[in-house]
Short mmCIF file of C-alpha atoms in Angstrom, two decimals:
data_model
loop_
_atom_site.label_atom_id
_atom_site.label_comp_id
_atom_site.label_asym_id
_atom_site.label_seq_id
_atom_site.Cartn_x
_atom_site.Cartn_y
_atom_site.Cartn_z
CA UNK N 10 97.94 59.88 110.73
CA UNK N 11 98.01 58.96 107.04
CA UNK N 12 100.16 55.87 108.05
CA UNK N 13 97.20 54.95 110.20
CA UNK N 14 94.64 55.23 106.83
CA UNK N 15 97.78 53.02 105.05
CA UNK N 16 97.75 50.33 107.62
CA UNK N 17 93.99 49.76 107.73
CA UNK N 18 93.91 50.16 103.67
CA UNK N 19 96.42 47.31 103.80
CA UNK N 20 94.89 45.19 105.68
CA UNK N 21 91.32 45.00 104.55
CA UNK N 22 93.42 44.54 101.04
CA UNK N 23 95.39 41.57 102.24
CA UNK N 24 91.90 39.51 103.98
CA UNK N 25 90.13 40.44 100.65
CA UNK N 26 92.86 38.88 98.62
CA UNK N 27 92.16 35.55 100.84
CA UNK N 28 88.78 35.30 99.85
CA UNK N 29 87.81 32.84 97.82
CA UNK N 30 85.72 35.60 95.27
CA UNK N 31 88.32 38.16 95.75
CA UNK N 32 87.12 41.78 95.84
CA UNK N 33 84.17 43.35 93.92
CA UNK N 34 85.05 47.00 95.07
CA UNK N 35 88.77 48.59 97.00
CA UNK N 36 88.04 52.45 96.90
CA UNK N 37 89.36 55.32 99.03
CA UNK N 38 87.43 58.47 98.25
CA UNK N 39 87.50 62.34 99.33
CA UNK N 40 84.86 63.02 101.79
CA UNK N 41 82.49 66.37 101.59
CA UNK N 42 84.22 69.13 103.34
CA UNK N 43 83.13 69.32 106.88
CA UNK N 44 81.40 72.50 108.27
CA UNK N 45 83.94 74.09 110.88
CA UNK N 46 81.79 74.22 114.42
CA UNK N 47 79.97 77.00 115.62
CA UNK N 48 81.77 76.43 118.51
CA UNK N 49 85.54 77.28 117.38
CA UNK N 50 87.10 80.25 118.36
CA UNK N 51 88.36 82.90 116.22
CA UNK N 52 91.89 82.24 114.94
CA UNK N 53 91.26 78.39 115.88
CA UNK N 54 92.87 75.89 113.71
CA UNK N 55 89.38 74.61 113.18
CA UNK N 56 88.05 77.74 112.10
CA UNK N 57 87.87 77.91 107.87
CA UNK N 58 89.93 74.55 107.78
CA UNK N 59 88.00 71.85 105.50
CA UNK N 60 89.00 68.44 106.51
CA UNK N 61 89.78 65.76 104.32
CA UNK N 62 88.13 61.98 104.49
CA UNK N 63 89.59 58.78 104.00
CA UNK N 64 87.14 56.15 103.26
CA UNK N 65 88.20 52.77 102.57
CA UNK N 66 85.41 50.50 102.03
CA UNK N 67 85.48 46.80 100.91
CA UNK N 68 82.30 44.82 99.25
CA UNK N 69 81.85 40.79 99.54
CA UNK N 70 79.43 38.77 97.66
CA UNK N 71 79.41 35.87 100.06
CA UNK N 72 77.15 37.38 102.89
CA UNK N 73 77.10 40.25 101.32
CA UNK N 74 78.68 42.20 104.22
CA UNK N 75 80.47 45.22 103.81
CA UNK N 76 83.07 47.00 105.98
CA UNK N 77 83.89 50.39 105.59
CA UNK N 78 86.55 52.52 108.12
CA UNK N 79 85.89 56.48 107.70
CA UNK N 80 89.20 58.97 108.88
CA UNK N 81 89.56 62.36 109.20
CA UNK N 82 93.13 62.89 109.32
CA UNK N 83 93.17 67.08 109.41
CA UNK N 84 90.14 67.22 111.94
CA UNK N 85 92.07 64.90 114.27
CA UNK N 86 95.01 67.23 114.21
CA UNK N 87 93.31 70.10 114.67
CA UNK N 88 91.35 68.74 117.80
CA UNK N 89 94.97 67.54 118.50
CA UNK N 90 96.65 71.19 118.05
CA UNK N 91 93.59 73.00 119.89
CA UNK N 92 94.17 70.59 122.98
CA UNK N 93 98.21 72.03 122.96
CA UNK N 94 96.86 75.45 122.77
CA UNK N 95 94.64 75.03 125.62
CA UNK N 96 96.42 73.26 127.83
CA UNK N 97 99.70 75.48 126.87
CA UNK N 98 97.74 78.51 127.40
CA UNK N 99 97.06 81.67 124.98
CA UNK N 100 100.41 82.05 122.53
CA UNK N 101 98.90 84.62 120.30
CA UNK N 102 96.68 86.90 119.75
CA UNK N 103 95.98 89.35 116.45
CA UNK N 104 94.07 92.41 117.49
CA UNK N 105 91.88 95.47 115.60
CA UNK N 106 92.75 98.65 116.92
CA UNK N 107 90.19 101.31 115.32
CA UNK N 108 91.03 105.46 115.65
CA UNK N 109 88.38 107.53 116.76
CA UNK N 110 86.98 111.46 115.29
CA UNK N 111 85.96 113.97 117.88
CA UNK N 112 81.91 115.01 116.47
CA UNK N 113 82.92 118.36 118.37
CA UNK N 114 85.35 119.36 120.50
CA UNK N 115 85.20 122.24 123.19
CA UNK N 116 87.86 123.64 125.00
CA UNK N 117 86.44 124.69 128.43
CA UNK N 118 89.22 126.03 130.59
CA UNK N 119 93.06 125.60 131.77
CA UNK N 120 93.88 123.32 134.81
CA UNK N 121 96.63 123.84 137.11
CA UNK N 122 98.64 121.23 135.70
CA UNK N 123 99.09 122.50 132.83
CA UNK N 124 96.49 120.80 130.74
CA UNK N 125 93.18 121.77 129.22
CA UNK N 126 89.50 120.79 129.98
CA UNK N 127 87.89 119.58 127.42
CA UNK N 128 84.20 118.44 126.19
CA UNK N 129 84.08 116.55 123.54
CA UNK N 130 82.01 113.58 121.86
CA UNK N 131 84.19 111.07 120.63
CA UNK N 132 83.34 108.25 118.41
CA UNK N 133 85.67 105.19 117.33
CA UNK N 134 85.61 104.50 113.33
CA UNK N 135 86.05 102.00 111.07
CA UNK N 136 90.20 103.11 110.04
CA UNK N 137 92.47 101.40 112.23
CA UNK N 138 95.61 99.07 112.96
CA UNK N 139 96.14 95.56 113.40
CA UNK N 140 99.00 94.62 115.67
CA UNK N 141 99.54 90.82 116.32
CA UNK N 142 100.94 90.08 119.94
CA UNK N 143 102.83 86.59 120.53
CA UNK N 144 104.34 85.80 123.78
CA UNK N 145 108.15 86.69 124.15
CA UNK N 146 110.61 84.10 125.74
CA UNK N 147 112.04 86.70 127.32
CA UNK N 148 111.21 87.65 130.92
CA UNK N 149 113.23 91.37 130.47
CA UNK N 150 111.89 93.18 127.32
CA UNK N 151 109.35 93.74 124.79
CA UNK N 152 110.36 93.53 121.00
CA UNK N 153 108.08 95.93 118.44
CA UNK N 154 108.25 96.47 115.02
CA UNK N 155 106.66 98.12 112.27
CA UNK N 156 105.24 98.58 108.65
CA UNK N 157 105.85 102.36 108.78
CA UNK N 158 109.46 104.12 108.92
CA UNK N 159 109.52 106.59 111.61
CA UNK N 160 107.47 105.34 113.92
CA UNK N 161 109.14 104.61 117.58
CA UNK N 162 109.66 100.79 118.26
CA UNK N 163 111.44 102.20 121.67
CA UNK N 164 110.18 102.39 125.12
CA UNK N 165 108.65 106.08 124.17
CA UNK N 166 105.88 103.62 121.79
CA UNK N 167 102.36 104.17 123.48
CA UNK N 168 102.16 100.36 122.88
CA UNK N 169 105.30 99.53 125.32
CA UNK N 170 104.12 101.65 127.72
CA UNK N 171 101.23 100.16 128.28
CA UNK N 172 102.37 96.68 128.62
CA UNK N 173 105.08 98.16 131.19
CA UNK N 174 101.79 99.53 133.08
CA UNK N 175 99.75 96.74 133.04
CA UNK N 176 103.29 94.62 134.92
CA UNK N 177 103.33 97.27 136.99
CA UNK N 178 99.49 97.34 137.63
CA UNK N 179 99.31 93.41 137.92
CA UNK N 180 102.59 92.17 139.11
CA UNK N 181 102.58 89.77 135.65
CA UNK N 182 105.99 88.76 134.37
CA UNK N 183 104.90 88.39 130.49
CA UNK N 184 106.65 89.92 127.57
CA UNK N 185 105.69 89.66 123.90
CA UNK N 186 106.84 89.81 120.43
CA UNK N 187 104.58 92.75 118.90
CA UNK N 188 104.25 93.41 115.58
CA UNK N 189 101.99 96.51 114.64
CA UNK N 190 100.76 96.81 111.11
CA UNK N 191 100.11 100.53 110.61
CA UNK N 192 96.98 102.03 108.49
CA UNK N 193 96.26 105.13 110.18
CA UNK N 194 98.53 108.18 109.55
CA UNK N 195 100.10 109.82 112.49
CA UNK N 196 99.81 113.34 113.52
CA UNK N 197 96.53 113.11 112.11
CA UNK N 198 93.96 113.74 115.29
CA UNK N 199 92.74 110.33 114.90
CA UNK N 200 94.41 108.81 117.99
CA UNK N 201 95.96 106.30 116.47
CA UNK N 202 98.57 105.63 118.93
CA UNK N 203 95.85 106.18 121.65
CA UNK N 204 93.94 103.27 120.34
CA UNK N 205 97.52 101.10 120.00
CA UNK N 206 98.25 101.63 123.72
CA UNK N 207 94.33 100.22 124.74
CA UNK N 208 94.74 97.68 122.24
CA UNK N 209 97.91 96.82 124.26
CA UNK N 210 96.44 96.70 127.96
CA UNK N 211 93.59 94.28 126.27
CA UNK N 212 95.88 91.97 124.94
CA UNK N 213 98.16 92.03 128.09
CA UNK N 214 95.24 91.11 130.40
CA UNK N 215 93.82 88.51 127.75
CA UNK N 216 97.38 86.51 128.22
CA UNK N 217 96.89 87.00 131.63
CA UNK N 218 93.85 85.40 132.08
CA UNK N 219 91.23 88.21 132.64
CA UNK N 220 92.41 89.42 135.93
CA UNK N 221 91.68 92.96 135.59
CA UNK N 222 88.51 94.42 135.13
CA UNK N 223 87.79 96.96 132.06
CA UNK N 224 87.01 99.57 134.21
CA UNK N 225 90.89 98.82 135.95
CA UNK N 226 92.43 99.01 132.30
CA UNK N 227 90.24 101.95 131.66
CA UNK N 228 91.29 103.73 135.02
CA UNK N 229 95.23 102.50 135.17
CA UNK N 230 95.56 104.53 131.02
CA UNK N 231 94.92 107.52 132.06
CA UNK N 232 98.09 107.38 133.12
CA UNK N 233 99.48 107.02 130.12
CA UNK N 234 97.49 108.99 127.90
CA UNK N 235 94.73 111.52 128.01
CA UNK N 236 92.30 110.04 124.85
CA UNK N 237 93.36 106.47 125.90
CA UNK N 238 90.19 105.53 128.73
CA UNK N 239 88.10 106.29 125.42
CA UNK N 240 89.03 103.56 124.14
CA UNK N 241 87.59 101.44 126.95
CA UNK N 242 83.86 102.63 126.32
CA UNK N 243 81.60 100.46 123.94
CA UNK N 244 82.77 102.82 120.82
CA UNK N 245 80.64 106.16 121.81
CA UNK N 246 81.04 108.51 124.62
CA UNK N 247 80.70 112.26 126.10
CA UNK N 248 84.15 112.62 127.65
CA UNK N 249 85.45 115.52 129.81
CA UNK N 250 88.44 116.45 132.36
CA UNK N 251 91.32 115.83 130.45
CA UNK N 252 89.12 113.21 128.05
CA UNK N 253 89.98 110.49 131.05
CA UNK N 254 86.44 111.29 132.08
CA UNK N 255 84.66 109.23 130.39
CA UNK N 256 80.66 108.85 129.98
CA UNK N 257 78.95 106.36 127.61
CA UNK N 258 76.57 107.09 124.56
CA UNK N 259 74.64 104.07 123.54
CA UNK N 260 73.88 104.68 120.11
CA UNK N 261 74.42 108.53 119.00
CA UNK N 262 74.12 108.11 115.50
CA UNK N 263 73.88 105.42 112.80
CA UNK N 264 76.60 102.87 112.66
CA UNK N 265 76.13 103.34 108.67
CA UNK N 266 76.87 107.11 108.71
CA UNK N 267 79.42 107.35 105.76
CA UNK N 268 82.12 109.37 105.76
CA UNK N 269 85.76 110.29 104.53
CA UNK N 270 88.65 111.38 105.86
CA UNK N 271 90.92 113.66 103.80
CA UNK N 272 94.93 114.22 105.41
CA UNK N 273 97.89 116.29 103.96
CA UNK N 274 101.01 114.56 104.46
CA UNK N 275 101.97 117.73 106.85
CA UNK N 276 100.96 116.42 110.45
CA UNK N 277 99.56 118.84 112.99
CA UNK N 278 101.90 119.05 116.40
CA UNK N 279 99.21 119.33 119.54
CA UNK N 280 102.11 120.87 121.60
CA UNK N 281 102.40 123.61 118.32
CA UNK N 282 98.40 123.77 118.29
CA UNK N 283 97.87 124.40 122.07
CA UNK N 284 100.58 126.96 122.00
CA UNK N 285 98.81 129.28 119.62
CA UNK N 286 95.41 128.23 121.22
CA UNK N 287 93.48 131.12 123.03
CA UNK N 288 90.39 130.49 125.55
CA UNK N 289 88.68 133.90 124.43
CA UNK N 290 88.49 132.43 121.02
CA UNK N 291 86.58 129.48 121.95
CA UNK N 292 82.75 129.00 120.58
CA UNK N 293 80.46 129.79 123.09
CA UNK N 294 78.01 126.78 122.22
CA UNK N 295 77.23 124.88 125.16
CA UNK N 296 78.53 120.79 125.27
CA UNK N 297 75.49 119.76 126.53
CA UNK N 298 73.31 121.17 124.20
CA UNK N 299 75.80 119.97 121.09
CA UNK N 300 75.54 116.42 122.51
CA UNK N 301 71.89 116.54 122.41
CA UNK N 302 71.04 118.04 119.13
CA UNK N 303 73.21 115.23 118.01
CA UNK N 304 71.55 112.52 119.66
CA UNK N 305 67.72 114.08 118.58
CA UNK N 306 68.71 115.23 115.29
CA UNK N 307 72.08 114.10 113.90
CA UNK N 308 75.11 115.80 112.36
CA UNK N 309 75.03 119.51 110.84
CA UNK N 310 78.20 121.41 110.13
CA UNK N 311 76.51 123.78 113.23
CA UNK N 312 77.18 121.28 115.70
CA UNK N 313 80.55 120.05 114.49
CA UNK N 314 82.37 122.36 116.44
CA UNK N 315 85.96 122.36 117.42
CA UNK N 316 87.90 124.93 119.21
CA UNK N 317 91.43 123.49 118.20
CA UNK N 318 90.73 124.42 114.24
CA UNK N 319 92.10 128.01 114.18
CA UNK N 320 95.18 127.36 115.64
CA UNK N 321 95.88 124.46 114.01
CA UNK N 322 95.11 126.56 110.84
CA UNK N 323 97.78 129.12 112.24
CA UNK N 324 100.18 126.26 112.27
CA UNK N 325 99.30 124.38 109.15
CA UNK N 326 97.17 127.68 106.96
CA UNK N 327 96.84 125.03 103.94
CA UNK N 328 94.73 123.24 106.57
CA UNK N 329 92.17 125.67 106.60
CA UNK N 330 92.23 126.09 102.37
CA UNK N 331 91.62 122.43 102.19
CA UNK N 332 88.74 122.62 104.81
CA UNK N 333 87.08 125.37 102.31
CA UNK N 334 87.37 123.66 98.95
CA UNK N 335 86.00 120.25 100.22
CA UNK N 336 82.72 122.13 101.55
CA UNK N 337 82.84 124.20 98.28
CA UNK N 338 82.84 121.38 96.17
CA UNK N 339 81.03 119.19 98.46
CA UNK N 340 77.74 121.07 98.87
CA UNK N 341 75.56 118.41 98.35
CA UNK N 342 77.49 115.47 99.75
CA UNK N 343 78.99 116.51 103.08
CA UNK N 344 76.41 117.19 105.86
CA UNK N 345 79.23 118.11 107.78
CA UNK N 346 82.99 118.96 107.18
CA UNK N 347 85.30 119.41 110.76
CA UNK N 348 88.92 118.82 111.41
CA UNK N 349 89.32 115.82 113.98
CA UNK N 350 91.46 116.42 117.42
CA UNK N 351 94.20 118.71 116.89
CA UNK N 352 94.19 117.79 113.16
CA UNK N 353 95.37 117.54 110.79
CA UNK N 354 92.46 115.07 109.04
CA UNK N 355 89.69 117.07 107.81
CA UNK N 356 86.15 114.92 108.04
CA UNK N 357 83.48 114.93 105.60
CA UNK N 358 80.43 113.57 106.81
CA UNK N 359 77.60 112.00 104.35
CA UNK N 360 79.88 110.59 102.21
CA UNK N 361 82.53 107.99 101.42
CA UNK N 362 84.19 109.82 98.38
CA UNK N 363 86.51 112.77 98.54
CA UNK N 364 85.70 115.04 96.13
CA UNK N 365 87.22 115.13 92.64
CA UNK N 366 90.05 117.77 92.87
CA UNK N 367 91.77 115.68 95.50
CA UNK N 368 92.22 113.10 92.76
CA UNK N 369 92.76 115.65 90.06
CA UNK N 370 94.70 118.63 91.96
CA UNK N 371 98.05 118.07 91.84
CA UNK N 372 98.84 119.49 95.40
CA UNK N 373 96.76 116.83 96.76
CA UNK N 374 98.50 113.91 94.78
CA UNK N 375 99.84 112.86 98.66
CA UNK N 376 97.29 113.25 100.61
CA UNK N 377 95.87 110.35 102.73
CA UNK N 378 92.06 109.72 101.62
CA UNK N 379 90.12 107.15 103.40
CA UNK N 380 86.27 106.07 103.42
CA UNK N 381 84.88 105.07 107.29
CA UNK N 382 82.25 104.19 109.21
CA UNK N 383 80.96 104.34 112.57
CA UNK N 384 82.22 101.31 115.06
CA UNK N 385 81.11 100.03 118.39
CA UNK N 386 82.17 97.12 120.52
CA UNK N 387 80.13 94.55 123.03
CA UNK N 388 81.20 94.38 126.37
CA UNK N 389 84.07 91.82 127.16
CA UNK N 390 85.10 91.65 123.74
CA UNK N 391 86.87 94.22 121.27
CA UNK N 392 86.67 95.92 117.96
CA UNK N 393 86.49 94.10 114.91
CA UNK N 394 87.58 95.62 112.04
CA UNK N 395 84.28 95.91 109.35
CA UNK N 396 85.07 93.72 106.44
CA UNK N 397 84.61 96.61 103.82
CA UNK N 398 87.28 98.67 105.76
CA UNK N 399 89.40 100.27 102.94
CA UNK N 400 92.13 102.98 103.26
CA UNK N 401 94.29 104.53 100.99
CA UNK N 402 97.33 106.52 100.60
CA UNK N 403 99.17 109.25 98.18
CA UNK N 404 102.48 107.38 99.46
CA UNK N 405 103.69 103.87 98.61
CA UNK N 406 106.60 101.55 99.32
CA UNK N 407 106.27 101.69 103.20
CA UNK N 408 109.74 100.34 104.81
CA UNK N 409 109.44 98.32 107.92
CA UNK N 410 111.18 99.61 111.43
CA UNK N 411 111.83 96.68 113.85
CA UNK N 412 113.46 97.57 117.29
CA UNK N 413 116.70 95.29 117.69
#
């Protein structure tokens, strides 16, 4: 393409050098930077690329014409490179995958299958994952890695699992090259890995063109994964059974509720939680009416409610002392402070700091402390991760696990 701008360049120079009054003015010039269309797709080529001019323009006296050839050399790859994407198909795709809190959580019985029912509103947040999918040339496996030592980059990964559903679900032959940039903690009750595996049946059925519905994706998790369906709602939702039940909530509370999460690097086992939990020792509130004090009047540390805290305090007691001194010393910040899931994060509502002995305790020196927000999605299209998403951890150095 530049050899193109050279060629014309040379020869409007070599017909100006024939004239009899030679040339008044031989310029080439940058151009302004063109505005990227509102048209381009995220992660286009086009999208925050400036393209560069060429302008070669020649001036004559005689006749006082003027000729002047104008070339956009990176826009005309682009359009070049976005035509090989489409007609190639999608090659990759970089996707948000947000954790969730549980406002309350109620226990309501034992099934016959072993598991527990469950009320509980969920809510995705602003703390999550990015994991970058790119189409394997393999037709036999799936390749994962990591940013974060000791998580699975085997077939046990929620992630593989769920691309090994959605071939079995669809009869698609692709694989990919995953790559899964870690930011929120496991073992924490966030459902982190939860979120991963939806994130994974999204991406699998954008390669493949759309061909399952959401409600299929939502429906075919389950299997999977209890908190997974979740996922699948628009960010907000009432969810019972198992928490594969799942009910919508447009708009429970402000997007702009603040809030922190607080974790000890000690993670909270759910099988170790459920063994020690005990149905008698549930609250007696009713779901219904939780949900829709809520939804009138917002978050109070009355309605925050979950059943799982004391055991998980009976198998992580520092648990509970951290609970205490962040509403002790948080009296006027936290509306609310709850552990999420089966723990171990403890949520304080109202605010985006932590409060100060989490900085200045030296116990807490590697704890996981991050600021979040509420998040909800449109339908047909997923998360985005909020632009003042920030997380931080007591730990550094993270090593990178790649399965081979």
């Amino acid at each position: 393409m530049a050899c193109s701008a050279h060629l014309v360049s040379q020869s409007l120079y070599s017909s100006h050098r024939a004239s009899p009054g030679g040339p008044r003015n031989l310029r080439s010039q940058g151009r302004p930077p063109a505005r990227a269309s509102p048209s381009a797709r995220p992660g286009s080529r086009v999208s925050g690329c400036r393209g560069v001019s060429l302008r070669v323009a020649a001036s004559f006296e005689q006749g006082r014409r003027q000729v002047e050839v104008s070339y956009d050399p990176q826009a005309r790859f682009n359009q070049i490179a976005d035509q090989i994407d489409k007609d190639a198909g999608m090659t990759r795709l970089n996707l948000f995958s947000p954790c969730k809190i549980n406002v309350f959580l109620r226990i309501t019985g034992k099934r016959p299958d072993g598991f527990h029912d469950l009320a509980s509103l969920f809510h995705v947040i602003s703390l999550g994952d990015t994991i970058k999918f790119s189409l394997s040339p393999s037709k036999s496996r799936d390749r994962l890695s990591t940013n974060v030592p000791g998580v699975p980059v085997d077939e046990s990964n929620l992630i593989i699992k769920a691309l090994n559903l959605y071939r079995q679900k669809t009869g698609t032959n692709n694989f990919f090259w995953i790559h899964l940039d870690k930011k929120v903690p496991t073992g924490a009750g966030l459902g982190g890995g939860s979120s991963n595996a939806a994130t994974a049946l999204w991406a699998a059925n954008q390669f493949a063109g759309c061909i399952a519905s959401e409600k299929d994706l939502q429906e075919w998790s389950g299997e999977i994964g209890s908190d997974i369906p979740f996922f699948f709602s628009r960010g907000a939702a009432y969810c019972t059974g198992r928490g594969e039940i799942v009910q919508d909530i447009p708009n429970p509370l402000p997007e702009n509720l603040p809030m922190v999460l607080i974790k000890p690097p000690e993670a909270c086992s759910t099988a170790e939680v459920y063994k020690r939990f005990r149905l008698e020792q549930t609250s007696q509130a009713d779901p219904m009416t939780l949900l829709e004090e809520i939804t009138q009047n917002g978050i109070s540390q009355d309605v925050c409610v979950n059943d799982l805290e004391p055991p998980a305090f009976e198998v992580l007691p520092s648990l509970k002392r951290l609970k205490k001194r962040i509403i002790a010393a948080g009296r006027d910040d936290y509306s609310a402070v709850f552990m999420s899931g089966s723990g171990s994060t403890i949520v304080g509502i109202g605010s985006p700091d932590p409060p100060a002995f989490v900085y200045d305790d030296e116990d807490y020196k590697d704890v996981f402390v991050s600021e979040a927000c509420l998040l909800t999605r449109d339908e047909n299209e997923w998360y985005r991760e909020p632009i003042s998403a920030n997380a931080t951890s007591g730990k550094e150095g993270l090593q990178a696990s790649v399965a081979d």
